[in-house]
Amino acid sequence: MMTVMSCITNEHNLLLVSVAALICLFGSAITLRLLNRAVSASGGQRFGWQFLAAVAGGGGVWTTHFVAMLAYEPSAPVSFDPVMTLLSLVIAMGGLVASFSISGIRANRMFAPLGGAVVGLSYSAMHYTGMFAFSVMGLIEWQLGYVVASILLPVVCSAVAVALVSRPDLRAQRFWMAVTLFVMGIVGLHFTGMAAYRITPLTSNFPEVSPAAALALGLAIAIVALIVVGAGMASYLIDTDVRAHSQQQLRYMAAHDALTGLPNRISFTDRLIEVLHEARGSGRKFAVIGIDLNRFKEINDTLGHSAGDEALRIVSRRMAQSLDSDEFVARLGGDEFAAVKTCVTKKEVSAFADRLAEIFGRPIRVGNIEVTVGASMGAAIWPDDAEAPDELVNNADLAMYHAKHTFLDVPCFYDSGIGASVRKRRQLGEALRHALEQDELAIHYQVQKSLSTGEVQG
């Protein structure tokens, strides 16, 4: 360990070492983010994310290695073999493509750490290929123990890091733990490998390498690497933004009616539960108002369904614009709506219902024709009329049906008499329907005859 630390502090340009460390951290974070994005993808899209991760990871680790090599200040003149240097980059990227493909196999959980271990081997192959591209005028000695340790470090760290990010539900703590391990593996590989590399100069007279030139070359390579890794980050951010926008749209579509834009039945149920919790905590009441349009079928039959749709859109827009903060309106389907109003007194509910009634009574222009829809409304108040949300909604519906059948122009409030009357009518309807299905109806008639002639009159 002391040999490695001595190698870093005494044989390296610390400014370039800092640049290499920054690239390593940035590249590792982007690589693991892109790799995690591949976990929830499939098919070609999955391979695309794995490829982007390999490009970002390979470019990042190769640049880390190359800048750190430029930071190395040996006791002998050096040069770089361009073919071997480029080959090390190809090995890094190609190895990561294979590694991430292995880690993405879903047949067994062991493939994730196995792929991570191959990442470490790919990094090691890249590092030592780059070392062979490092031509030195001197005798080179390798210390085998440090070489083995330099390979084992990235293999173990990368295996654990890839296993950590190979889950769709990646939390921040787990992610940064994986990044730390990734960076430790890369840094450990390079500097432990450099500690294994001992040079004995063949001559004491050689031209000095300009530190400014090495610094300029290192910074140029770092900028190119940041562009490569930045492209990967841009892809990730663009995809994240698109996903967030798509999810927002899906949530909106799931919670709102496609025709009118009003909240739908699901939103109404959620809102009802929310208001119920608030009312229990505050001691306030709330009312549910059932709404059914009176002449909507007439508009559909005479003017067409497009005119009916337009009428629904206009009415819905007017209702939405008239709502206060404690009021809520949803379209349940067809020409049925429901409203929720937080209240203290029944008078507040009446005022809200009257405001809605005024909206339904306003003329609606559909094409060149003005129509009015009107509406029947019934209200039930929690907890006076019911404790359970379902029962409250049902009682509001009973009051609404009573208003419709008795042709009331004003909102009808639920009471037990209305409930009994509507339930009796419903039971009679159900009984008659059942009798028809079971062929239980029979026709009886009384003959009417003339008393004087005996002739059948009717």
XYZ file of C-alpha atoms in Angstrom:
458
model
C 0.000 0.000 0.000
C 2.852 2.386 0.876
C 4.533 1.523 -2.427
C 1.369 2.486 -4.308
C 1.006 5.767 -2.395
C 4.680 6.550 -2.971
C 4.211 5.859 -6.692
C 1.298 8.341 -6.820
C 2.950 11.161 -4.858
C 6.554 10.884 -6.060
C 6.282 9.701 -9.663
C 3.180 11.493 -10.965
C 2.047 15.007 -11.886
C -0.685 15.489 -9.271
C -2.626 17.990 -11.416
C -3.047 15.430 -14.201
C -3.824 12.771 -11.586
C -6.659 15.022 -10.347
C -7.947 15.443 -13.915
C -7.869 11.653 -14.397
C -9.754 11.138 -11.118
C -12.443 13.618 -12.167
C -12.913 11.864 -15.512
C -13.048 8.510 -13.721
C -15.761 9.671 -11.324
C -17.866 11.378 -14.000
C -17.475 8.501 -16.475
C -18.299 5.837 -13.876
C -21.473 7.631 -12.756
C -22.746 8.046 -16.338
C -21.808 4.470 -17.275
C -23.705 2.953 -14.357
C -26.727 5.222 -14.955
C -26.894 4.127 -18.593
C -26.418 0.485 -17.588
C -29.251 0.754 -15.060
C -31.504 2.219 -17.758
C -30.921 -0.951 -19.802
C -32.315 -3.082 -16.957
C -35.912 -1.966 -17.551
C -35.593 -1.968 -21.368
C -35.884 -4.916 -23.760
C -34.805 -5.978 -27.237
C -32.981 -3.445 -29.380
C -33.582 -0.638 -26.926
C -31.875 -2.627 -24.213
C -28.805 -3.271 -26.355
C -28.777 0.423 -27.288
C -28.471 1.439 -23.634
C -25.802 -1.226 -23.068
C -23.864 0.063 -26.083
C -24.066 3.673 -24.880
C -22.887 2.550 -21.445
C -19.982 0.677 -23.049
C -18.960 3.707 -25.133
C -19.153 6.049 -22.139
C -17.450 3.557 -19.816
C -14.753 2.509 -22.294
C -14.004 6.091 -23.304
C -13.968 7.235 -19.698
C -11.666 4.515 -18.366
C -9.306 4.727 -21.364
C -8.983 8.477 -20.903
C -8.458 8.011 -17.178
C -5.663 5.555 -17.956
C -4.078 7.691 -20.682
C -4.132 10.949 -18.702
C -2.752 9.106 -15.680
C 0.008 7.700 -17.925
C 0.843 11.215 -19.065
C 0.979 12.178 -15.382
C 3.606 9.465 -14.824
C 7.130 10.911 -14.625
C 9.566 8.035 -15.175
C 13.350 8.225 -14.858
C 13.805 7.441 -18.551
C 12.614 8.869 -21.893
C 9.228 7.511 -23.047
C 7.026 7.400 -26.148
C 3.651 5.893 -27.079
C 2.930 3.303 -29.766
C -0.181 4.755 -31.512
C -1.435 1.349 -32.743
C -1.283 -0.246 -29.314
C -2.775 2.886 -27.747
C -5.795 2.773 -30.064
C -6.055 -0.994 -29.598
C -6.380 -0.456 -25.851
C -9.387 1.826 -26.498
C -11.022 -0.802 -28.737
C -10.430 -3.454 -26.064
C -12.053 -1.235 -23.409
C -15.193 -0.499 -25.431
C -15.531 -3.968 -26.987
C -14.964 -5.645 -23.641
C -17.661 -3.523 -22.023
C -20.176 -4.314 -24.781
C -19.635 -8.032 -24.098
C -19.588 -7.511 -20.327
C -22.834 -5.527 -20.212
C -24.528 -8.021 -22.548
C -23.633 -10.792 -20.100
C -24.770 -8.785 -17.076
C -28.119 -8.132 -18.795
C -29.021 -11.830 -19.164
C -32.095 -12.379 -16.998
C -31.983 -16.167 -16.799
C -30.081 -16.075 -13.519
C -29.092 -13.375 -11.021
C -25.469 -14.559 -11.168
C -25.087 -13.100 -14.672
C -25.004 -9.543 -13.268
C -21.891 -10.038 -11.071
C -20.387 -12.308 -13.749
C -20.733 -9.519 -16.312
C -19.272 -7.102 -13.761
C -16.265 -9.371 -13.283
C -15.725 -9.377 -17.062
C -15.822 -5.550 -16.878
C -12.872 -5.714 -14.485
C -11.011 -8.111 -16.816
C -11.719 -5.792 -19.768
C -10.308 -2.840 -17.838
C -7.222 -4.890 -16.933
C -6.712 -5.927 -20.567
C -7.055 -2.282 -21.632
C -4.606 -1.122 -18.953
C -1.841 -3.604 -19.763
C -2.280 -3.173 -23.525
C -1.793 0.543 -22.886
C 1.264 -0.260 -20.793
C 2.777 -2.198 -23.700
C 2.141 0.895 -25.829
C 4.348 2.782 -23.348
C 7.871 2.578 -24.842
C 10.683 3.322 -22.389
C 14.441 3.605 -22.988
C 15.372 1.353 -20.108
C 15.020 -2.055 -18.507
C 11.466 -2.906 -17.323
C 10.779 -5.154 -14.351
C 7.291 -6.348 -13.334
C 6.446 -7.250 -9.749
C 4.001 -10.143 -10.087
C 2.237 -9.635 -6.756
C 1.206 -6.099 -7.663
C 0.109 -7.239 -11.138
C -2.212 -9.895 -9.674
C -3.592 -7.436 -7.110
C -4.181 -4.819 -9.824
C -6.330 -7.313 -11.787
C -8.260 -8.669 -8.807
C -9.225 -5.185 -7.566
C -11.324 -4.132 -10.623
C -12.757 -7.643 -11.050
C -14.168 -7.710 -7.497
C -15.221 -4.041 -7.379
C -16.894 -4.118 -10.808
C -18.711 -7.382 -10.057
C -20.302 -5.897 -6.949
C -20.990 -2.521 -8.618
C -22.771 -4.036 -11.640
C -24.798 -6.320 -9.372
C -25.895 -3.279 -7.356
C -27.181 -1.335 -10.386
C -28.810 -4.330 -12.114
C -32.155 -3.655 -10.446
C -34.969 -1.423 -11.775
C -35.608 0.170 -8.357
C -32.157 1.731 -7.967
C -31.955 4.006 -4.938
C -29.462 6.857 -4.586
C -27.507 5.196 -1.775
C -27.085 1.965 -3.739
C -26.117 3.889 -6.889
C -23.366 5.948 -5.244
C -22.062 2.859 -3.500
C -21.728 1.236 -6.944
C -20.008 4.345 -8.358
C -17.546 4.356 -5.446
C -16.700 0.697 -6.051
C -16.315 1.299 -9.788
C -13.926 4.202 -9.194
C -11.980 2.219 -6.586
C -11.553 -0.636 -9.071
C -10.300 1.640 -11.861
C -7.993 3.709 -9.658
C -6.727 0.594 -7.873
C -6.019 -1.096 -11.216
C -4.005 1.798 -12.586
C -1.891 2.790 -9.627
C -1.312 -0.743 -8.338
C -0.311 -1.674 -11.898
C 2.035 1.319 -12.044
C 3.575 0.278 -8.708
C 4.339 -3.094 -10.318
C 6.188 -1.311 -13.157
C 9.842 -0.674 -12.365
C 12.224 1.043 -14.824
C 16.025 1.047 -14.867
C 17.306 3.716 -17.322
C 19.912 2.620 -19.886
C 21.381 6.112 -20.085
C 21.472 9.180 -17.868
C 21.522 11.622 -20.763
C 18.154 12.053 -22.472
C 16.027 14.982 -23.509
C 13.500 16.103 -20.918
C 9.826 15.841 -21.728
C 8.169 19.241 -21.468
C 5.714 19.205 -18.531
C 3.630 21.861 -20.309
C 3.336 19.684 -23.424
C 2.284 16.660 -21.346
C -0.243 18.789 -19.487
C -1.683 20.221 -22.736
C -1.977 16.749 -24.286
C -3.589 15.386 -21.134
C -6.135 18.199 -20.999
C -6.943 17.778 -24.722
C -7.613 14.076 -24.229
C -9.674 14.861 -21.148
C -11.850 17.293 -23.126
C -12.476 14.681 -25.837
C -13.383 12.136 -23.152
C -15.762 14.546 -21.478
C -17.466 15.079 -24.845
C -17.877 11.298 -25.285
C -19.108 10.754 -21.738
C -21.208 13.936 -21.962
C -22.952 12.529 -25.030
C -23.910 9.512 -22.952
C -25.164 11.766 -20.176
C -27.153 13.853 -22.694
C -28.813 10.674 -23.992
C -29.695 9.687 -20.450
C -31.081 13.129 -19.572
C -33.105 13.376 -22.803
C -34.569 9.923 -22.226
C -35.296 10.759 -18.589
C -37.097 13.950 -19.630
C -39.090 12.110 -22.314
C -40.007 9.376 -19.834
C -41.082 11.876 -17.205
C -43.222 13.711 -19.765
C -44.733 10.439 -21.012
C -45.468 9.257 -17.480
C -47.057 12.604 -16.692
C -49.252 12.287 -19.777
C -50.182 8.703 -18.893
C -51.076 9.726 -15.341
C -53.201 12.565 -16.691
C -54.935 10.265 -19.209
C -55.583 7.667 -16.518
C -57.144 10.254 -14.217
C -59.101 12.386 -16.706
C -61.916 11.964 -19.173
C -60.641 12.010 -22.763
C -63.608 13.954 -24.186
C -64.132 16.707 -21.617
C -60.815 16.886 -19.773
C -62.642 16.618 -16.440
C -61.448 14.142 -13.800
C -62.886 10.659 -14.397
C -64.460 8.060 -12.124
C -61.074 6.933 -10.759
C -60.179 10.511 -9.803
C -63.617 10.976 -8.272
C -63.131 7.927 -6.046
C -59.663 9.099 -5.001
C -60.947 12.600 -4.267
C -63.843 11.209 -2.228
C -61.471 9.181 -0.032
C -59.182 12.192 0.372
C -62.038 14.509 1.386
C -63.364 11.856 3.779
C -60.010 11.717 5.621
C -59.846 15.510 5.769
C -63.416 15.764 7.050
C -62.777 13.222 9.810
C -59.763 15.197 10.947
C -61.330 18.666 10.771
C -64.876 17.966 11.899
C -66.282 19.508 8.712
C -68.886 17.914 6.456
C -68.937 17.345 2.727
C -71.603 16.635 0.140
C -71.732 14.446 -2.952
C -73.952 15.704 -5.767
C -75.096 13.339 -8.515
C -75.816 15.054 -11.853
C -77.638 13.662 -14.886
C -78.305 15.769 -18.007
C -81.974 15.922 -18.994
C -81.983 16.596 -22.739
C -78.654 15.138 -23.801
C -80.225 12.150 -25.604
C -82.480 14.539 -27.453
C -79.453 16.522 -28.700
C -77.714 13.315 -29.760
C -80.789 12.010 -31.618
C -81.677 15.244 -33.409
C -78.288 16.896 -34.016
C -75.921 13.928 -33.993
C -73.284 12.571 -31.660
C -70.699 15.221 -32.592
C -73.151 17.895 -31.395
C -73.684 15.914 -28.176
C -69.928 15.693 -27.638
C -69.568 19.432 -28.185
C -72.369 20.122 -25.691
C -70.595 17.947 -23.103
C -67.310 19.784 -23.694
C -68.937 23.210 -23.293
C -70.818 22.259 -20.121
C -67.707 20.647 -18.634
C -65.557 23.689 -19.394
C -68.097 25.994 -17.760
C -68.236 23.826 -14.647
C -64.438 23.612 -14.378
C -64.139 27.405 -14.645
C -66.727 27.994 -11.916
C -65.198 25.774 -9.202
C -63.778 27.059 -5.932
C -60.836 25.427 -4.148
C -63.060 23.158 -2.024
C -65.193 21.975 -4.977
C -64.633 19.106 -7.386
C -66.499 17.857 -10.469
C -65.911 14.630 -12.420
C -67.489 12.973 -15.426
C -68.486 9.432 -14.543
C -69.521 8.454 -18.062
C -72.090 9.329 -20.737
C -74.094 12.301 -19.487
C -73.484 11.519 -15.795
C -71.386 13.782 -13.585
C -70.647 13.935 -9.870
C -69.491 16.782 -7.660
C -67.945 16.979 -4.197
C -68.260 20.029 -1.945
C -66.734 20.594 1.494
C -69.232 22.359 3.716
C -70.364 23.299 7.193
C -74.060 23.850 6.479
C -76.592 22.559 3.990
C -76.988 26.108 2.699
C -73.459 26.033 1.223
C -74.307 22.869 -0.725
C -77.529 24.459 -2.001
C -75.591 27.512 -3.217
C -73.083 25.288 -5.045
C -75.853 23.182 -6.602
C -77.730 26.320 -7.695
C -74.550 27.578 -9.353
C -74.260 24.318 -11.269
C -77.946 24.422 -12.187
C -77.457 27.906 -13.628
C -74.638 26.562 -15.824
C -76.815 23.747 -17.173
C -79.654 26.192 -17.818
C -77.466 28.470 -19.964
C -77.922 28.192 -23.751
C -75.262 26.226 -25.640
C -74.460 27.083 -29.253
C -73.773 23.963 -31.309
C -73.136 24.977 -34.895
C -75.888 27.438 -35.791
C -78.315 26.127 -33.182
C -78.745 27.093 -29.537
C -79.788 24.352 -27.132
C -80.119 23.931 -23.382
C -79.446 20.636 -21.651
C -80.724 21.130 -18.119
C -79.880 18.624 -15.401
C -81.376 16.666 -12.534
C -79.320 16.834 -9.351
C -79.407 14.968 -6.063
C -77.232 15.583 -3.011
C -76.250 13.540 0.040
C -74.246 14.937 2.971
C -71.628 13.105 5.048
C -72.110 11.996 7.793
C -75.806 12.935 8.004
C -76.963 10.722 5.122
C -74.287 8.028 5.177
C -70.918 7.180 6.739
C -69.454 4.973 3.997
C -68.401 6.665 0.709
C -70.176 4.079 -1.487
C -73.428 4.474 0.418
C -73.128 8.267 0.260
C -72.712 8.171 -3.538
C -75.621 5.751 -3.839
C -77.872 8.020 -1.751
C -76.919 11.027 -3.897
C -77.895 8.957 -6.956
C -81.243 8.059 -5.354
C -81.948 11.744 -4.745
C -80.938 12.549 -8.327
C -83.257 9.851 -9.761
C -86.079 11.161 -7.592
C -85.500 14.671 -8.986
C -85.545 13.291 -12.539
C -88.742 11.263 -12.108
C -90.586 14.082 -10.353
C -89.336 16.703 -12.851
C -87.785 18.880 -10.153
C -85.941 21.980 -11.428
C -84.029 22.375 -8.155
C -81.451 20.069 -6.539
C -83.014 17.363 -4.401
C -81.496 16.430 -1.035
C -81.600 12.821 0.077
C -83.906 11.683 2.877
C -85.145 8.270 3.983
C -88.510 8.733 2.246
C -86.827 9.342 -1.106
C -84.653 6.308 -0.576
C -87.613 4.072 0.187
C -89.629 5.357 -2.811
C -86.785 4.941 -5.306
C -85.816 1.554 -3.922
C -89.441 0.372 -4.192
C -89.580 1.525 -7.823
C -86.290 -0.209 -8.554
C -87.449 -3.406 -6.862
C -90.653 -3.363 -8.879
C -88.661 -2.917 -12.087
C -86.350 -5.784 -11.163
C -89.309 -7.999 -10.260
C -91.045 -7.310 -13.578
C -87.808 -7.944 -15.511
C -87.364 -11.242 -13.676
C -91.000 -12.192 -14.347
C -90.549 -11.576 -18.087
C -87.352 -13.661 -18.196
C -88.996 -16.537 -16.284
C -92.258 -16.337 -18.262
C -94.211 -15.707 -15.052
C -96.683 -13.153 -16.455
C -100.191 -14.310 -17.396
C -102.977 -12.376 -19.173
C -106.417 -12.257 -17.470
C -109.494 -10.466 -18.830
C -113.123 -9.909 -17.863
C -115.704 -10.194 -20.639
C -118.179 -7.299 -20.800
C -121.640 -8.327 -22.096
C -124.858 -6.518 -22.746
C -127.458 -7.520 -20.131
C -130.284 -7.176 -22.591
C -128.848 -9.093 -25.575
C -125.925 -11.075 -24.060
C -123.684 -9.752 -26.807
C -119.974 -9.284 -25.938
C -119.281 -5.542 -25.830
C -115.648 -5.541 -24.701
